[in-house]
Short mmCIF file of C-alpha atoms in Angstrom, two decimals:
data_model
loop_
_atom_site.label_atom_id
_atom_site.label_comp_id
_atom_site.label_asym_id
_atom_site.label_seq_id
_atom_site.Cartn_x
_atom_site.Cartn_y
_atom_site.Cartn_z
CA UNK A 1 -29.40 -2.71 -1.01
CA UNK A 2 -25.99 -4.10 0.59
CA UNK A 3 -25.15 -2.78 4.16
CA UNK A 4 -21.74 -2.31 4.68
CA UNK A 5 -19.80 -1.81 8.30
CA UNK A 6 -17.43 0.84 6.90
CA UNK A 7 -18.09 4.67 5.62
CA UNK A 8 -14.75 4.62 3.64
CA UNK A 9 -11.91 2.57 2.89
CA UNK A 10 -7.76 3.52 2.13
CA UNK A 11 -6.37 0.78 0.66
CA UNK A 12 -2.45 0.59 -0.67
CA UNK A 13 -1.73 -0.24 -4.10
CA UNK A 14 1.39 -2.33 -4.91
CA UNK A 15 0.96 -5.70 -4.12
CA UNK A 16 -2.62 -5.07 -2.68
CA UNK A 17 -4.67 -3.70 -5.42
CA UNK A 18 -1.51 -4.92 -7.79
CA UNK A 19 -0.97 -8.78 -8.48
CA UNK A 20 2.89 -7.54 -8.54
CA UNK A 21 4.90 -4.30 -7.59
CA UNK A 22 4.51 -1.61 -10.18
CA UNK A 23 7.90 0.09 -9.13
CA UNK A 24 10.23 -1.74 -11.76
CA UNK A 25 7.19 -1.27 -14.22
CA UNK A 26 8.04 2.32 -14.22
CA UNK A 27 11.87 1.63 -14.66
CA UNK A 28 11.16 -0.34 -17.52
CA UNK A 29 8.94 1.94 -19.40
CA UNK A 30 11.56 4.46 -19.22
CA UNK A 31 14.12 2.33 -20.17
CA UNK A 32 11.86 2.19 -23.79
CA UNK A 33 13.43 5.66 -24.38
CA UNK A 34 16.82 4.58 -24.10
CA UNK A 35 16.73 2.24 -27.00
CA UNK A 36 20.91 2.35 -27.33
CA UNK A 37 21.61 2.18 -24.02
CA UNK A 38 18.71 0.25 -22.63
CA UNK A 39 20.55 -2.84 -21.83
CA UNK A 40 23.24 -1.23 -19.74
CA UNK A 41 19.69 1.33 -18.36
CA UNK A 42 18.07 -2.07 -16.97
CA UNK A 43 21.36 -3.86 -15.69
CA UNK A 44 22.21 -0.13 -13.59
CA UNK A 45 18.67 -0.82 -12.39
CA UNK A 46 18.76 -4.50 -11.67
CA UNK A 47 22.28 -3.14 -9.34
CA UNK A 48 20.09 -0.87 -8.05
CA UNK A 49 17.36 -3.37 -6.68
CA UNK A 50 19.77 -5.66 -5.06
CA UNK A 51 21.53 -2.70 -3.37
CA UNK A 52 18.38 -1.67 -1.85
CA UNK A 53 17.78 -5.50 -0.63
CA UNK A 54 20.76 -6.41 0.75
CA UNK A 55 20.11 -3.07 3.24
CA UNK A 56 16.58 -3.95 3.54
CA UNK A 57 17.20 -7.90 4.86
CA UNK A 58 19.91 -5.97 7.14
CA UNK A 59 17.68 -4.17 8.87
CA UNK A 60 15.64 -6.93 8.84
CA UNK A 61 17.69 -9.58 10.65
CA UNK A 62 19.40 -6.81 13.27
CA UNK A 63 16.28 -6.51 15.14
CA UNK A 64 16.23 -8.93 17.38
CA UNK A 65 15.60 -7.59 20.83
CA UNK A 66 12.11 -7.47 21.35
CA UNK A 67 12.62 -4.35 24.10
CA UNK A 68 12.18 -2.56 21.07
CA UNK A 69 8.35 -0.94 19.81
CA UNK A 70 6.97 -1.95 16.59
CA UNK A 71 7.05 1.87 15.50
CA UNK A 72 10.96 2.07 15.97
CA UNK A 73 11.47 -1.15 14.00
CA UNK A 74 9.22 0.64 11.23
CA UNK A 75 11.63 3.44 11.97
CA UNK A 76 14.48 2.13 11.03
CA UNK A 77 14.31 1.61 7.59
CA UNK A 78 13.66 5.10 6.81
CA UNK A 79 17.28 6.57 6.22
CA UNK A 80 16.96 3.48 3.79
CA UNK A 81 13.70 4.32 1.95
CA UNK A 82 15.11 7.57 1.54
CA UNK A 83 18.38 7.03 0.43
CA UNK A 84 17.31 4.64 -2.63
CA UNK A 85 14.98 6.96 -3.89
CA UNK A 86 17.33 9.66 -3.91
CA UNK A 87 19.82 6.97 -5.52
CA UNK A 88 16.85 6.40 -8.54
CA UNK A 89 16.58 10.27 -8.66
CA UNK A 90 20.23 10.47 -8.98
CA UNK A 91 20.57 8.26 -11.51
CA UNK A 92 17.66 9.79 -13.97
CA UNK A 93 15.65 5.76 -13.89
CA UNK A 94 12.51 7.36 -14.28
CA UNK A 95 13.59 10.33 -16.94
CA UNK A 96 11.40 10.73 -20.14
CA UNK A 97 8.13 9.09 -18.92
CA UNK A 98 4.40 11.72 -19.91
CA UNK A 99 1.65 11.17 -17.90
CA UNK A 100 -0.80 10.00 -20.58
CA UNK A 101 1.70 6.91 -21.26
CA UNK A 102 2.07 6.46 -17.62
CA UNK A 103 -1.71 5.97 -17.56
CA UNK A 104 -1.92 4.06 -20.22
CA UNK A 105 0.67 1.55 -18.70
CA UNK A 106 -1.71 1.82 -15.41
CA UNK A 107 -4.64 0.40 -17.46
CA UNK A 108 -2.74 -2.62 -18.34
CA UNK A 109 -1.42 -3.23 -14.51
CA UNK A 110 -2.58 -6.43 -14.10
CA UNK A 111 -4.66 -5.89 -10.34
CA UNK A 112 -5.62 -9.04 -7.80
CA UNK A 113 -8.70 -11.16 -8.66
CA UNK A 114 -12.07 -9.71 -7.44
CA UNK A 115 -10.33 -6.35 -6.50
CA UNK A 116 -12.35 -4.19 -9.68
CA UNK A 117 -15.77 -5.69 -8.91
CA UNK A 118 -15.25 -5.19 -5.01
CA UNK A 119 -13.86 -1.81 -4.81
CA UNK A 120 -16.61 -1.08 -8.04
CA UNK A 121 -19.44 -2.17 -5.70
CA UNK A 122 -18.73 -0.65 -2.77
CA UNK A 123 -18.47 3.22 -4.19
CA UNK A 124 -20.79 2.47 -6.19
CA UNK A 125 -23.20 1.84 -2.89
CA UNK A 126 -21.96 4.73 -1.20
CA UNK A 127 -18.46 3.68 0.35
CA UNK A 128 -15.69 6.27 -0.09
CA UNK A 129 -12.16 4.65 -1.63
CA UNK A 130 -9.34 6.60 -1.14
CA UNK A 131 -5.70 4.53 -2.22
CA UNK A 132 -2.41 5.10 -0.42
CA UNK A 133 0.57 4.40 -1.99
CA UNK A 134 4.29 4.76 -1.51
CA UNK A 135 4.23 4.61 -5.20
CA UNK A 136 6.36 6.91 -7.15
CA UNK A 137 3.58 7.78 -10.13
CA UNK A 138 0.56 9.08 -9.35
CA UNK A 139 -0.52 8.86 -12.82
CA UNK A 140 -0.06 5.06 -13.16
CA UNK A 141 -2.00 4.30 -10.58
CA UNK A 142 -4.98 6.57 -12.22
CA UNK A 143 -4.79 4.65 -15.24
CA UNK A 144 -5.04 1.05 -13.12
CA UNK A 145 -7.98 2.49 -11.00
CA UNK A 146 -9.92 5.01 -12.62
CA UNK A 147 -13.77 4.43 -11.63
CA UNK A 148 -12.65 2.33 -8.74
CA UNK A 149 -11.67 5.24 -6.01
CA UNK A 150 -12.43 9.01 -5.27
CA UNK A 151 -8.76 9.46 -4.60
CA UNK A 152 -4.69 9.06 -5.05
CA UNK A 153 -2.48 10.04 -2.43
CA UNK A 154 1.01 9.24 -3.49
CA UNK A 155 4.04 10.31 -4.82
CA UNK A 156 4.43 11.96 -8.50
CA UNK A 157 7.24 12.54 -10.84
CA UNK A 158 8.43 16.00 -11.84
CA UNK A 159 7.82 16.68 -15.50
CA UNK A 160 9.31 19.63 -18.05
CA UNK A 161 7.43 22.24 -20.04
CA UNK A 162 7.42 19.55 -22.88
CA UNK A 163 5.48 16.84 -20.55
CA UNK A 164 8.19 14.68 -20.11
CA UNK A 165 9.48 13.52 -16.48
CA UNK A 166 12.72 14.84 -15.31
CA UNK A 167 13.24 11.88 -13.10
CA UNK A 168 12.67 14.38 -9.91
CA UNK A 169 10.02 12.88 -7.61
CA UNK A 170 7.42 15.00 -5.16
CA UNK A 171 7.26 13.25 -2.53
CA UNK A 172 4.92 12.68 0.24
CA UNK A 173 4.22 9.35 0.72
CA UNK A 174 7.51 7.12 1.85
CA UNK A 175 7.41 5.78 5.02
CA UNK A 176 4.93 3.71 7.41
CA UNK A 177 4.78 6.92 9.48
CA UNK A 178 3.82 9.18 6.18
CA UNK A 179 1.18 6.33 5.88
CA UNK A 180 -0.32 6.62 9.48
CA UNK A 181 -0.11 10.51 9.05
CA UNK A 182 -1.93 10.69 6.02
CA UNK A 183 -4.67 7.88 6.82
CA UNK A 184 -5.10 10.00 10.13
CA UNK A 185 -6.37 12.73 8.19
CA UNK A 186 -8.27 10.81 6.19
CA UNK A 187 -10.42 8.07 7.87
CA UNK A 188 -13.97 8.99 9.16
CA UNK A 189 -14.05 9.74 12.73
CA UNK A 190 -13.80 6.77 14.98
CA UNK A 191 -17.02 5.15 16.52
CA UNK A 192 -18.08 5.66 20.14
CA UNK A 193 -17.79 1.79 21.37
CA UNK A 194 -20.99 2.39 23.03
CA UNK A 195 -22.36 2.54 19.05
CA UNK A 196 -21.20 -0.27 17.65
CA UNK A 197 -23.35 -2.65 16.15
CA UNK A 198 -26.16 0.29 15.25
CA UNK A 199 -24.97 0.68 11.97
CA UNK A 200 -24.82 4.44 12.28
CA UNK A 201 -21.46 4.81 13.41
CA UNK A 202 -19.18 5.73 11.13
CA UNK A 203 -15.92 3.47 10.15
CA UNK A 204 -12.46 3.59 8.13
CA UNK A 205 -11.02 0.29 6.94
CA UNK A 206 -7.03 0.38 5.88
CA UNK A 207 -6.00 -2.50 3.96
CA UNK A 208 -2.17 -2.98 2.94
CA UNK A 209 -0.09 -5.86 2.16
CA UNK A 210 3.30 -4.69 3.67
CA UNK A 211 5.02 -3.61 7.11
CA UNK A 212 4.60 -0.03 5.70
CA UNK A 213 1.04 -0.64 5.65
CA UNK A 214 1.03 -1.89 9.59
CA UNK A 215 0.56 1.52 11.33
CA UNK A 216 -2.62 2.40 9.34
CA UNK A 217 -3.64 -1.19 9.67
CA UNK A 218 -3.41 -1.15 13.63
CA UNK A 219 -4.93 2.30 13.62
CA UNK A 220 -7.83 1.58 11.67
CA UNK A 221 -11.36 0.67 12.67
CA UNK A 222 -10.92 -2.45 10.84
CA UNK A 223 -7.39 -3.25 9.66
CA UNK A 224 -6.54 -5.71 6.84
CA UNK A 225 -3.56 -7.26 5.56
CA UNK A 226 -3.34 -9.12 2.15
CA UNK A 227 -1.13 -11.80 1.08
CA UNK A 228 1.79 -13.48 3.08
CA UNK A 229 4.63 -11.07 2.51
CA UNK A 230 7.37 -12.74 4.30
CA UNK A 231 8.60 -9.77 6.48
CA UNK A 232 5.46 -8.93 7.32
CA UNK A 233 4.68 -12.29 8.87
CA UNK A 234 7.78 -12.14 10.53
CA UNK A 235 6.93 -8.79 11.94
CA UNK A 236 3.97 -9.92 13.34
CA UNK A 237 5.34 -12.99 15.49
CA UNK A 238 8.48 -10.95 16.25
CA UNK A 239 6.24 -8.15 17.97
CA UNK A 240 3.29 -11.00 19.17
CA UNK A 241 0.89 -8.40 17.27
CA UNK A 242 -2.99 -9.45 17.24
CA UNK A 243 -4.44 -11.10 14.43
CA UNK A 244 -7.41 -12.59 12.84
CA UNK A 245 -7.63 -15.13 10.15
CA UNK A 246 -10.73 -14.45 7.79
CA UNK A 247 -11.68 -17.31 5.72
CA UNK A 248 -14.39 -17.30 2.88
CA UNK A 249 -17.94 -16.44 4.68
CA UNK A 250 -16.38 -15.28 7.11
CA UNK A 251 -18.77 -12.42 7.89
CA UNK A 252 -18.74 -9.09 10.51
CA UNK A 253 -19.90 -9.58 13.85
CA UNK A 254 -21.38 -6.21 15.12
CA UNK A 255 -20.80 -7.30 18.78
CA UNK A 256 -16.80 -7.37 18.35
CA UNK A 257 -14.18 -4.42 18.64
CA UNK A 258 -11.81 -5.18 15.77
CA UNK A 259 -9.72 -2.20 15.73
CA UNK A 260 -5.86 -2.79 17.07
CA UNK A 261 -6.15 -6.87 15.60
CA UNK A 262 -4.70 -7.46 12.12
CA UNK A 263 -7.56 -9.08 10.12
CA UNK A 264 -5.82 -11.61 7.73
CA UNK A 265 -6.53 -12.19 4.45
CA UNK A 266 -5.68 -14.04 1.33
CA UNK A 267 -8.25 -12.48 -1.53
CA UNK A 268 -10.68 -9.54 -2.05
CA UNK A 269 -13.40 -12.61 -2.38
CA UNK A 270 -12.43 -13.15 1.71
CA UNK A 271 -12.82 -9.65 2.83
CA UNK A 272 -15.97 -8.98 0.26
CA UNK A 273 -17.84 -12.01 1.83
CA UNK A 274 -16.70 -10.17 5.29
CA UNK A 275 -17.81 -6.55 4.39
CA UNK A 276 -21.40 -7.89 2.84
CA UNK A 277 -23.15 -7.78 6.09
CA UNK A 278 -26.66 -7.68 4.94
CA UNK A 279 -28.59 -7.96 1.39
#
């Protein structure tokens, strides 16, 4: 029987669990009801992206004084996050869409090698999997996981007495604050340091791909990031923030305290042969 050295793990989804972001996947499922208007549907969007990245990159490159905390860089691109979503609520992208067909384009998301036989193995010996997802459908990412977690906390679209989204969004997931707030509530409580390494203690393991994942990541027992987003490396040598590079065997080592280093990864095979602490 596999020991593990985490209780439970939050992981995001986009990008992390996701080979690519699911966000335009939405846009263009919708734009499949607009069949004589879909062309000038997916241009409106494609105006919309680059909108919402030229103001991204903005904020970006104006921080540049390192005076400045990591949580009011993070900060700063909220008026952001939540204009553009009330721009794509505005603007009806994500009208029309039912929740069965949202799953059903969930199940074809194509997710990360290794991530289905990893997250499978672990709840299925007795780790708790909650995902945590700025995403704006709650129902796609139950079609892309379902067996693999206990839980969704994310966003979800507004739908009509006839099942059909109105292109409203509930939301409660947007920022990396939202993230920290909600993964507060969630992960196990944290292990007395004088327990560590007696495998009784319990232990929460965030793993994200993005600067909105670096709260949660920091605040975790054991933090993980995924990939080599490009802002997010930049974040990290702008604010000198610890890291870890995990290679393949790399494996847990009872005797350290991991929590506040960013343990870096570039597959679900790396952090599996990390988590498999014992056969």
């Amino acid at each position: 029987m596999p020991k593990y050295p985490i209780d439970k793990l939050i992981t995001d989804f986009d990008e992390t669990i996701s080979e690519r972001d699911t966000i335009s996947t939405l846009v263009h499922t919708a734009a499949d009801n607009r069949a004589h208007e879909k062309e000038e549907f997916l241009a409106a969007w494609q105006e919309m992206v680059q909108w919402f990245l030229t103001r991204y990159y903005r904020v970006c490159d104006a921080w540049q004084d390192h005076r400045h905390s990591l949580v009011d860089y993070l900060k700063s691109f909220e008026e952001l996050e939540t204009a553009s979503i009330q721009r794509v609520i505005a603007k009806g992208f994500l009208e029309g869409l039912t929740r069965e067909g949202l799953r059903a384009v969930g199940r074809n998301v194509i997710k990360k090698p290794g991530v289905d036989r990893v997250l499978s193995r672990l709840r299925r010996d007795g780790v708790e999997i909650e995902i945590l997802s700025a995403n704006w459908s709650e129902a796609l990412i139950q079609g892309a996981t379902e067996g693999l977690c206990d839980r969704v906390i994310t966003n979800s679209l507004q739908y009509d007495a006839a099942g059909r989204s109105t292109g409203d969004i509930h939301l409660h997931v947007v920022s990396a604050r939202d993230k920290l707030r909600e993964f507060r509530l969630r992960k196990k409580n944290p292990p007395n340091p004088d327990e560590i390494g007696d495998g009784g203690a319990p232990r929460t393991l965030y793993i994200g791909d993005s600067i909105s994942d670096f709260l949660a990541i920091l605040d975790a027992d054991l933090g993980v990031l995924i990939g080599q987003n490009r802002t997010a490396m930049q974040t990290i040598e702008r604010f000198h923030l610890p890291t870890q590079r995990l290679q393949e065997g790399t494996r847990f080592d009872s005797s350290r305290h991991y929590q506040g280093t960013i343990l870096l990864i570039d597959s679900w095979k790396v952090l599996d042969d990390f988590l498999l602490t014992a056969e």
